[in-house]
GROMACS .gro file of C-alpha atoms in nm:
model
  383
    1UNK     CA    1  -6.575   1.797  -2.831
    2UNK     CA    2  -6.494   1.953  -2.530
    3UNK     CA    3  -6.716   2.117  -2.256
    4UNK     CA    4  -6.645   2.382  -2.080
    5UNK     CA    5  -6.626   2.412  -1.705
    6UNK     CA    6  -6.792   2.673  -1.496
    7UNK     CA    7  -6.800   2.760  -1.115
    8UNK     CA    8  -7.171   2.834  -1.037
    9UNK     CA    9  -7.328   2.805  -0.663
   10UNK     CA   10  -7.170   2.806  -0.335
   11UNK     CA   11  -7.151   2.771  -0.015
   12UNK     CA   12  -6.897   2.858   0.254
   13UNK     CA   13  -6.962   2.765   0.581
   14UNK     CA   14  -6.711   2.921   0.875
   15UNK     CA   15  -6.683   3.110   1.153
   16UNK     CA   16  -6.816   3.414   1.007
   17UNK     CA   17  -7.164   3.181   0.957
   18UNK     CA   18  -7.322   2.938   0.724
   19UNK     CA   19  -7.308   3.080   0.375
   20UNK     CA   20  -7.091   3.315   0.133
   21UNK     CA   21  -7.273   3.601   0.141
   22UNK     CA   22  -7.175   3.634   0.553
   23UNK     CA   23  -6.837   3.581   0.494
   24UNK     CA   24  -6.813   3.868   0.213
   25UNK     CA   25  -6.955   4.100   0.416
   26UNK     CA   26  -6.721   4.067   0.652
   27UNK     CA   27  -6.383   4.037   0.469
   28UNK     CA   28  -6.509   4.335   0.272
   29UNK     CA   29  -6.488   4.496   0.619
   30UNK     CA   30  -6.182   4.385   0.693
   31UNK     CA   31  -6.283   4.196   0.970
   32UNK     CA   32  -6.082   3.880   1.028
   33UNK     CA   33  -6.253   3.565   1.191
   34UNK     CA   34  -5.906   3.467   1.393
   35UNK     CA   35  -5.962   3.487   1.767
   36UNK     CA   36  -5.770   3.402   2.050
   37UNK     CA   37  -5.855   3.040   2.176
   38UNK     CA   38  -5.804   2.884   2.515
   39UNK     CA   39  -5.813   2.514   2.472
   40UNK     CA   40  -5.617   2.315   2.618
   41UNK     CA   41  -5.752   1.965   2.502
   42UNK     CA   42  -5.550   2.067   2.185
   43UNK     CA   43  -5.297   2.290   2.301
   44UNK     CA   44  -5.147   2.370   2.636
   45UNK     CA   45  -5.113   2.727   2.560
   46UNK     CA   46  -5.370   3.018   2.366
   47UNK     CA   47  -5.369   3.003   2.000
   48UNK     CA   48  -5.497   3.205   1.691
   49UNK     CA   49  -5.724   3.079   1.539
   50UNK     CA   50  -6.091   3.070   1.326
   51UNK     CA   51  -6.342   2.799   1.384
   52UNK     CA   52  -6.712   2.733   1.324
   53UNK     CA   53  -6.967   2.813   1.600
   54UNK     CA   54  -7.019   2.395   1.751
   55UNK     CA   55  -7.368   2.586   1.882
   56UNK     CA   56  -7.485   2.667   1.526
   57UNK     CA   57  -7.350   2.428   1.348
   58UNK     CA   58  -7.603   2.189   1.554
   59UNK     CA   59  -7.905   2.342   1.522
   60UNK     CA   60  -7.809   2.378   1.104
   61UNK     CA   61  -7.756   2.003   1.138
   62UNK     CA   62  -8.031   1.929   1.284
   63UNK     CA   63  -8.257   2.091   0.994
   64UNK     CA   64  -8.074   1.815   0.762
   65UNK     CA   65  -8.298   1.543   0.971
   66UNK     CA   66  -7.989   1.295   0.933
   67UNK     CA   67  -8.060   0.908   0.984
   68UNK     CA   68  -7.765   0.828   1.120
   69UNK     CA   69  -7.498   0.976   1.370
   70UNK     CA   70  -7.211   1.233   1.172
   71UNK     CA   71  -6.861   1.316   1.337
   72UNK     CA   72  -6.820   1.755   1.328
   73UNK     CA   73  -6.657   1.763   1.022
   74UNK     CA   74  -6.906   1.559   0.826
   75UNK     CA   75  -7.150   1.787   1.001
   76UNK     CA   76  -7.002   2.095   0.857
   77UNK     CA   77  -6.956   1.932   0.443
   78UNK     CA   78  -7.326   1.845   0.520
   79UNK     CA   79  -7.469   2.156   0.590
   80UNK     CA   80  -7.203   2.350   0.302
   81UNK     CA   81  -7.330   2.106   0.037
   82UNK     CA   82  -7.681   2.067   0.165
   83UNK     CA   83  -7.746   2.432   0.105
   84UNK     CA   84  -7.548   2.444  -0.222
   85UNK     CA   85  -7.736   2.104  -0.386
   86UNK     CA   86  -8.064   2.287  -0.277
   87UNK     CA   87  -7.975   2.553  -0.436
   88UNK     CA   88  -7.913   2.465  -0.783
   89UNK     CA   89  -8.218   2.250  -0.785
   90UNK     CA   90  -7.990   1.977  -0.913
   91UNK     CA   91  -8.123   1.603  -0.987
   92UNK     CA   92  -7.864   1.441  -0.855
   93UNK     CA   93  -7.806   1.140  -1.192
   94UNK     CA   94  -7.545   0.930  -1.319
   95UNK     CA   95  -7.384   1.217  -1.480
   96UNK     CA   96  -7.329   1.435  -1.162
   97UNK     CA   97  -7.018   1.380  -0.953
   98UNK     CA   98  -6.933   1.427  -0.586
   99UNK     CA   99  -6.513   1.536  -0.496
  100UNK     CA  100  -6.404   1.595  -0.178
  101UNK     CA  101  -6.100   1.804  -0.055
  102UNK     CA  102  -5.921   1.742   0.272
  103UNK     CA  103  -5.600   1.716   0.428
  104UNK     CA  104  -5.667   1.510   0.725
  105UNK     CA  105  -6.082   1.419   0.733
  106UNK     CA  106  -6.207   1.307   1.048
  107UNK     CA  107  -5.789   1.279   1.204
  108UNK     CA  108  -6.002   1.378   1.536
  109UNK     CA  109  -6.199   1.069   1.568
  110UNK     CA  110  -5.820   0.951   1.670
  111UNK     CA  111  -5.818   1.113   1.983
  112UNK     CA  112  -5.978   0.958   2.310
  113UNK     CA  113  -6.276   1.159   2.372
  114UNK     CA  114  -6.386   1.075   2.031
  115UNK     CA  115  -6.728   0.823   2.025
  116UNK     CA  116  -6.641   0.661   1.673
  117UNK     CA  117  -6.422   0.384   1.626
  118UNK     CA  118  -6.103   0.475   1.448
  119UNK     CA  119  -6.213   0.302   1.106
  120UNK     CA  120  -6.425   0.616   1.092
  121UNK     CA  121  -6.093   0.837   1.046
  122UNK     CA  122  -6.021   0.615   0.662
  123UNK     CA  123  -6.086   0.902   0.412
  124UNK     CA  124  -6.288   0.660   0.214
  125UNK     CA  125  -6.497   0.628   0.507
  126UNK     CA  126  -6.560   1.026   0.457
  127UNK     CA  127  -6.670   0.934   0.102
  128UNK     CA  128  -6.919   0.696   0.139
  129UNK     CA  129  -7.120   0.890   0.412
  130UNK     CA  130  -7.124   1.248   0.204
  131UNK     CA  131  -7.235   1.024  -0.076
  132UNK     CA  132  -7.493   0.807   0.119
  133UNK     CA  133  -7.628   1.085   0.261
  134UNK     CA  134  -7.762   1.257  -0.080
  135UNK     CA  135  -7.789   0.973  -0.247
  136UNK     CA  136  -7.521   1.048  -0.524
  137UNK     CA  137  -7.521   0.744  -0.765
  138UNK     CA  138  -7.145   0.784  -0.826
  139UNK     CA  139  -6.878   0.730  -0.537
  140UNK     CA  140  -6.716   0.999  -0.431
  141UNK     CA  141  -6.334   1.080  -0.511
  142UNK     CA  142  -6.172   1.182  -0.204
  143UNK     CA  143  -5.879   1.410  -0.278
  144UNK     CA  144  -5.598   1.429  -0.027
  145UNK     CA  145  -5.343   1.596  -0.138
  146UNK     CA  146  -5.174   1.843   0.122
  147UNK     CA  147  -5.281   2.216   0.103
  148UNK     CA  148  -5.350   2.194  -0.274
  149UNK     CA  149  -5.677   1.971  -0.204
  150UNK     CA  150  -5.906   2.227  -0.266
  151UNK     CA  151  -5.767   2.406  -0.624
  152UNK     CA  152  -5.699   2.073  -0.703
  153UNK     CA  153  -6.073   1.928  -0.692
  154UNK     CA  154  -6.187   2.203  -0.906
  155UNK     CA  155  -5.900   2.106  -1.165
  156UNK     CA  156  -6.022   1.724  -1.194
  157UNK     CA  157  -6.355   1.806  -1.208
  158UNK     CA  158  -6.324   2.051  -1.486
  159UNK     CA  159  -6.129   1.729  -1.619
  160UNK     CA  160  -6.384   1.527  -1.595
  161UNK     CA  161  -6.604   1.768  -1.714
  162UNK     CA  162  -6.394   1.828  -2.022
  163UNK     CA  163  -6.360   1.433  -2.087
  164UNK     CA  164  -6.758   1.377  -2.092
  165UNK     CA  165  -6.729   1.165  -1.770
  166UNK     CA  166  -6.961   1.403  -1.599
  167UNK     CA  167  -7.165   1.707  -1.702
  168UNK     CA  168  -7.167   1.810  -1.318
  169UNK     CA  169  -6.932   1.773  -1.024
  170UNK     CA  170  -7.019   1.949  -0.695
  171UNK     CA  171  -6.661   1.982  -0.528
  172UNK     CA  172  -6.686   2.025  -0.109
  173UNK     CA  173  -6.397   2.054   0.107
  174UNK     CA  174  -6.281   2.070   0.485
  175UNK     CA  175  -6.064   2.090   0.745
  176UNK     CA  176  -6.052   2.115   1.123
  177UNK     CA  177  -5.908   2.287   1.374
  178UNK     CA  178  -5.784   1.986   1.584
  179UNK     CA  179  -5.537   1.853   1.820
  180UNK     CA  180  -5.307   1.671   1.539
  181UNK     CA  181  -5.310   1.988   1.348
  182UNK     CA  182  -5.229   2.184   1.587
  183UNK     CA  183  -4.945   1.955   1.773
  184UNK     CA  184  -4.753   1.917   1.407
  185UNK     CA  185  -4.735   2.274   1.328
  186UNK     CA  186  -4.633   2.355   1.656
  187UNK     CA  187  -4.327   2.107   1.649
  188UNK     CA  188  -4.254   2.283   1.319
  189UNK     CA  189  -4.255   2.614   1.555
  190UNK     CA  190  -4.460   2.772   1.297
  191UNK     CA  191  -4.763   2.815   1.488
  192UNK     CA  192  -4.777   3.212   1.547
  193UNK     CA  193  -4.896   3.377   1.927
  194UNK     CA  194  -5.082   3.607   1.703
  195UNK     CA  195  -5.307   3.676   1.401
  196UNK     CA  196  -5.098   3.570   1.091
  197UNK     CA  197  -4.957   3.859   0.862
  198UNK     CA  198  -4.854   3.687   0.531
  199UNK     CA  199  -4.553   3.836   0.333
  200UNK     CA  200  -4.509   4.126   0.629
  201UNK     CA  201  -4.148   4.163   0.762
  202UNK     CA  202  -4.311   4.177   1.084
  203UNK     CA  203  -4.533   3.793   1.088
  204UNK     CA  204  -4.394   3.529   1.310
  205UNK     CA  205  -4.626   3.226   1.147
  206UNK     CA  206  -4.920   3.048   1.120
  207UNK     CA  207  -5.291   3.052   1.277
  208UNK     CA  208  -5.506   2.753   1.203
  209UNK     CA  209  -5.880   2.762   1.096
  210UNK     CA  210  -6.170   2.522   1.004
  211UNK     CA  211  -6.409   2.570   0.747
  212UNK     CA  212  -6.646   2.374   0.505
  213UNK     CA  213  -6.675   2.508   0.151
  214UNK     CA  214  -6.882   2.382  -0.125
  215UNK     CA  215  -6.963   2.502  -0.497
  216UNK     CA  216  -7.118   2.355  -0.844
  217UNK     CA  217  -6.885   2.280  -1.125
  218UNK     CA  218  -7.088   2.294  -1.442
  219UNK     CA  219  -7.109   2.241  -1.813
  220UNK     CA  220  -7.451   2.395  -1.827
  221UNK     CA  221  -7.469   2.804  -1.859
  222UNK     CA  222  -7.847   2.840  -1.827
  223UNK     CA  223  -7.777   2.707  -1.425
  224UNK     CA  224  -7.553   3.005  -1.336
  225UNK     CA  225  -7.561   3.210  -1.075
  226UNK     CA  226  -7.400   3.638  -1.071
  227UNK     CA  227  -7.128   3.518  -0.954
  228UNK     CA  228  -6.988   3.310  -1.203
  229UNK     CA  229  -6.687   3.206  -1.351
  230UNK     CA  230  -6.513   2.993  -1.562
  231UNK     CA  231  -6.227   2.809  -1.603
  232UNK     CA  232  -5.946   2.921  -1.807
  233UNK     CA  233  -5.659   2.691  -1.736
  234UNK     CA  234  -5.543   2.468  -1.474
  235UNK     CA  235  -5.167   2.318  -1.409
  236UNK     CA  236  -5.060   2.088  -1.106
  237UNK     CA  237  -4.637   2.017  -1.035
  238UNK     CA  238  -4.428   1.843  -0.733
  239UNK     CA  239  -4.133   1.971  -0.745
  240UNK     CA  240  -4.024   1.672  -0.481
  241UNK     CA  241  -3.818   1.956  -0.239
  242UNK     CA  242  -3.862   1.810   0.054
  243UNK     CA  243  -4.175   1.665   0.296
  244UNK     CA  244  -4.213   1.971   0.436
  245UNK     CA  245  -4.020   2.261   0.340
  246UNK     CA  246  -4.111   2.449  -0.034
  247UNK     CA  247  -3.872   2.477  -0.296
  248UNK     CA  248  -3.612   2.784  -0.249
  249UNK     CA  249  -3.649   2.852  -0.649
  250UNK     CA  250  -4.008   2.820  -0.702
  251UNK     CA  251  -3.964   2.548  -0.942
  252UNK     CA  252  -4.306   2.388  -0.886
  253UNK     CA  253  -4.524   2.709  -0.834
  254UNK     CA  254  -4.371   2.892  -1.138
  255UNK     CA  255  -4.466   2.555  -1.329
  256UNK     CA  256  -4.818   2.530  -1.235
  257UNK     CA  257  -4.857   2.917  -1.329
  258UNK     CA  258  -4.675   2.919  -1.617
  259UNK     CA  259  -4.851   2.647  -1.743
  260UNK     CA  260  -5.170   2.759  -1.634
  261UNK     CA  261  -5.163   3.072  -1.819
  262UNK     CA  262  -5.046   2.836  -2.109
  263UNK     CA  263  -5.345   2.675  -2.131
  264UNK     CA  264  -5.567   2.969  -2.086
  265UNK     CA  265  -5.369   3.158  -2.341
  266UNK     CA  266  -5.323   3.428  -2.140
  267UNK     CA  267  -5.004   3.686  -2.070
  268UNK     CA  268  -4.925   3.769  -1.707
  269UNK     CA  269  -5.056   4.090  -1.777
  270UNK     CA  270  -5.343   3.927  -1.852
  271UNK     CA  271  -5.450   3.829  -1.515
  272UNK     CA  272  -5.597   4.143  -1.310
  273UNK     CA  273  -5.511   3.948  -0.929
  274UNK     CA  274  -5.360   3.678  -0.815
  275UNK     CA  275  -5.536   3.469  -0.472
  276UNK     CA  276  -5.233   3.310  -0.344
  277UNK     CA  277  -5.118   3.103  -0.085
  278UNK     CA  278  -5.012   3.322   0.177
  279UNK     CA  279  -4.911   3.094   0.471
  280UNK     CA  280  -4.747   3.391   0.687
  281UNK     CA  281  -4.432   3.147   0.716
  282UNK     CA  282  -4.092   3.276   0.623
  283UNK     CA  283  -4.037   3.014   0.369
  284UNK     CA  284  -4.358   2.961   0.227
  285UNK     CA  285  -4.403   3.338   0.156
  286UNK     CA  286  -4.053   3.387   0.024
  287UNK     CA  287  -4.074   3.125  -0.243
  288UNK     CA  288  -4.418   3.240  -0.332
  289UNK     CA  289  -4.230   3.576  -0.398
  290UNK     CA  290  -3.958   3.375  -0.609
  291UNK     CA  291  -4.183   3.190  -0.856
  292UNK     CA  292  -4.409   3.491  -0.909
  293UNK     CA  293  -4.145   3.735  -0.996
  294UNK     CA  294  -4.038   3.426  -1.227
  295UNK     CA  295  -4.322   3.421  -1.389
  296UNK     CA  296  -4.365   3.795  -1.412
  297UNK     CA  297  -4.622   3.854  -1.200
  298UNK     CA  298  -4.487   4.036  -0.949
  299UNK     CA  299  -4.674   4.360  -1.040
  300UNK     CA  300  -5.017   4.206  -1.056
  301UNK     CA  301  -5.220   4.299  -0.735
  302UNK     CA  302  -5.205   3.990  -0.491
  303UNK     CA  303  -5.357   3.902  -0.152
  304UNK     CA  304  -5.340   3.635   0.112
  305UNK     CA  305  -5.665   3.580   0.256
  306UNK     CA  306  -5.528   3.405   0.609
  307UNK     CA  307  -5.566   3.696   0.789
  308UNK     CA  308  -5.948   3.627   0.765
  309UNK     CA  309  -5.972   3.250   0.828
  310UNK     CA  310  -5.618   3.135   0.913
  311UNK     CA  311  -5.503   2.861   0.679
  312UNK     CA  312  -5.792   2.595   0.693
  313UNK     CA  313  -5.556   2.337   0.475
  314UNK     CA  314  -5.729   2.110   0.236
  315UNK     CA  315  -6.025   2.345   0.224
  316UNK     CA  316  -5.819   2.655   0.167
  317UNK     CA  317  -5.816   2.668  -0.220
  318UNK     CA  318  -6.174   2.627  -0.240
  319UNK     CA  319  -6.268   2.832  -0.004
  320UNK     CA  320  -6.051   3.085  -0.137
  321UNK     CA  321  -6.159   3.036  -0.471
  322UNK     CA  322  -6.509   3.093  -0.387
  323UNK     CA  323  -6.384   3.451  -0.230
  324UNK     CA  324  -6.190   3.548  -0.577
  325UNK     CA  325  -6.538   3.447  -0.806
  326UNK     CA  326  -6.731   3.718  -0.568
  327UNK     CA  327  -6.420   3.953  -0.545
  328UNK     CA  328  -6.473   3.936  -0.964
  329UNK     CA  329  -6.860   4.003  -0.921
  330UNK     CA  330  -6.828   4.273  -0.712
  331UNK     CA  331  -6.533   4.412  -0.898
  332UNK     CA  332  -6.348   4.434  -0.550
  333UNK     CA  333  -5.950   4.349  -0.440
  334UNK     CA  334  -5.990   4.246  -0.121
  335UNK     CA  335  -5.705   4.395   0.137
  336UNK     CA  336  -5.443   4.145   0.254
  337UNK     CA  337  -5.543   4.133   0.593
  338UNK     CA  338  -5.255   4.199   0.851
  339UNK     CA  339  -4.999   4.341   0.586
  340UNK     CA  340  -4.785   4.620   0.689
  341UNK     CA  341  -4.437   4.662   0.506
  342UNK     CA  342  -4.304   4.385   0.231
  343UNK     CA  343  -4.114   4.081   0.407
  344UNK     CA  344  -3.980   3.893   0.104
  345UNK     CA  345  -3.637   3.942  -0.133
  346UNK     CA  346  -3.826   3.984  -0.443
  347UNK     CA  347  -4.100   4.258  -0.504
  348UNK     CA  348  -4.459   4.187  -0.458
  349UNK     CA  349  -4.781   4.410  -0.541
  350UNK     CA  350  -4.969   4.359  -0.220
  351UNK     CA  351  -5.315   4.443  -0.157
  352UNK     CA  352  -5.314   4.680   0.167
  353UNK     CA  353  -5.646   4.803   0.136
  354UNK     CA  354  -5.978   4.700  -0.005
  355UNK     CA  355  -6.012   4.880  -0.371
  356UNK     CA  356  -6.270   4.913  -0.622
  357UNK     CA  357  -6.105   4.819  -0.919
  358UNK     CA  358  -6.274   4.651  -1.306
  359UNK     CA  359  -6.115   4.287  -1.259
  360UNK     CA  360  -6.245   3.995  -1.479
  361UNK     CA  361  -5.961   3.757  -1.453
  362UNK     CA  362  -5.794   3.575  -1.127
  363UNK     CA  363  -5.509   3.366  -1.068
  364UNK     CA  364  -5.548   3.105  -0.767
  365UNK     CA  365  -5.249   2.933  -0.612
  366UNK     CA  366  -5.197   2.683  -0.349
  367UNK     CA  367  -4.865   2.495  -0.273
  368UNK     CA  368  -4.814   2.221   0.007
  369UNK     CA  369  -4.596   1.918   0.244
  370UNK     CA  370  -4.426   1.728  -0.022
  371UNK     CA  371  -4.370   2.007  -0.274
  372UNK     CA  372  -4.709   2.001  -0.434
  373UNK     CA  373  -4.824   2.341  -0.589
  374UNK     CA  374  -5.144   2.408  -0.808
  375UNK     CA  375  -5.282   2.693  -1.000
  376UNK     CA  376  -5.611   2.783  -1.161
  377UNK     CA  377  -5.704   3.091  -1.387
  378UNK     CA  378  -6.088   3.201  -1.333
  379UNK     CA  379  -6.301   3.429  -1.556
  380UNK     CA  380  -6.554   3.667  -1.530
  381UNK     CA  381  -6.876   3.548  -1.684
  382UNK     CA  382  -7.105   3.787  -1.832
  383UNK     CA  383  -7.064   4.218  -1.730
   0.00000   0.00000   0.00000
């Protein structure tokens, strides 16, 4: 028999601070964590962009008492998941497992200034310290895969979940803001001189952020938390376009949400938002545009929430799903930050202002390099 798979405690950690309830407050503001940055050990010129306070982050750290030496990154899943393991007073057994979502780990333990030798960068390097550190007693499954990491972590472990593997899976992801990152999306010239303003006619590009983000997938309902959902239906498909450029139909997008409502048996009328991608890149936001309007969806309230943390890559889906599960709780669509007038061919029900509105269901989508896309259908549990 099957179980089913709920999303229960959390932890964001960003620029906005060190857990969820910080960055709520904030977005429910409207107050976006970009800022202008002036470093030019990873950029010659300024740059958008939202990272985590190096100050703060520290002295968090250094609560953890750690036994051995982490790279920033490590620091930043360590503190996310510290606080959300503590939190659910979980034992961690054979039958809880540990995912991680990331697009590029430690990539800055590549660059000269770094103090850890270059093995350090291997993802499964990343692994073994998250899971030495707690003590998990199953390895950790490092998931890599582009910009759909993080939606795609909580699809396998409501998988695993769903097969019996695991009763448990805490799912952490993260991403830096770092001199690789930066240097690629520049030569793509999609790096934007100011905050990002997805699907507006007027946005020029991208800003980059870092964040860790960490939550509890769960079979069990009497370890919930008020913000709880569950999962409805999940669907993952390449549609192979190109390395870097997204399909100019859709194809792959519309697949994962088609089939994701499929599985949830649900209508698009069903769903009461939709957290999408929202890169603020003219191609990324048109075919967004294109598979939603295939899928009819293009009347369901939608937001991008880049405008608060710039696009933070493999930790983006997570981190954004955690935002949707207390945009349900609070019955709350959250404004679109930076939107002004529609910038896409096909129509598009954009969230320009934060709204008090009865929501139960949500729709999150992610789609990446290589023409990997990924969708997820979330729940309200209980009123």
């Amino acid at each position: 028999m099957m179980s089913n798979s709920y999303l229960s405690h959390n932890t964001i950690v960003s620029a906005y601070g060190f857990d969820s309830a910080n960055a709520i407050h904030q977005i429910s503001n409207e107050v976006s964590g970009l800022q202008l940055t002036e470093d030019p050990t990873i950029l010659p010129q300024p740059f958008f962009s939202s990272r985590v306070s190096g100050e703060a982050l520290e002295e968090k750290y250094d609560l953890l008492n750690p036994q051995e030496r982490h790279t920033r990154l490590e620091k930043m899943l360590l503190v996310s998941l510290s606080k959300t393991i503590s939190a659910s007073n979980m034992e961690l057994t054979d039958r809880v497992g540990l995912l991680i979502s990331t697009t590029k780990g430690n990539i800055d333990v590549l660059e000269q200034k770094s103090p850890f030798p270059e093995e350090r960068a291997y993802l499964s390097a990343l692994g073994a310290t998250i899971q030495r550190h707690f003590g998990f007693q199953n390895q950790a499954i490092v998931l890599s895969n582009a910009c759909v990491s993080g939606v795609l972590a909580i699809a396998v472990a409501k998988r695993y979940i769903s097969e019996g593997r695991f009763d448990h899976v805490f799912v952490v992801g993260g991403d830096l803001v770092t001199q690789f990152i930066l240097s690629g999306f520049n030569a793509f010239q999609a790096l934007s001189d100011t905050p990002c303003r997805p699907y507006c006619k007027t946005r020029s590009g991208i800003n980059i952020g870092e964040v860790a983000a960490s939550v509890l997938v769960t079979n069990d309902t009497s370890n919930l938390v008020a913000e709880s959902v569950k999962v409805l239906g999940e669907a993952s498909c390449n549609d192979a376009n190109h390395i870097s450029g997204p399909s100019r139909t859709g194809e792959g997008l519309f697949r994962s949400a088609t089939n994701a409502l499929h599985q949830a048996h649900l209508q698009a009328d069903e769903i009461d938002y939709i957290s999408a991608h929202g890169t603020a890149t003219l191609f990324n936001d048109e075919m967004e545009a294109i598979a939603f309007n295939r899928a009819g969806l293009q009347e369901t309230p939608l937001n991008s929430l880049k405008g608060y943390f710039g696009h933070t890559l493999g930790a983006s889906g997570l981190l954004e799903t955690i935002i949707g599960m207390h945009s349900l709780h609070q019955n709350t669509l959250f404004a679109s930050k930076g939107f002004q007038e529609l910038g896409v061919s096909r129509p598009l029900n954009i969230i320009e202002r934060t709204t008090k509105k009865p929501i139960k269901t949500f729709l999150k989508t992610a789609s990446g390099f290589g023409g990997c896309n990924t969708a997820a259908i979330f729940q309200k549990v209980g009123d």
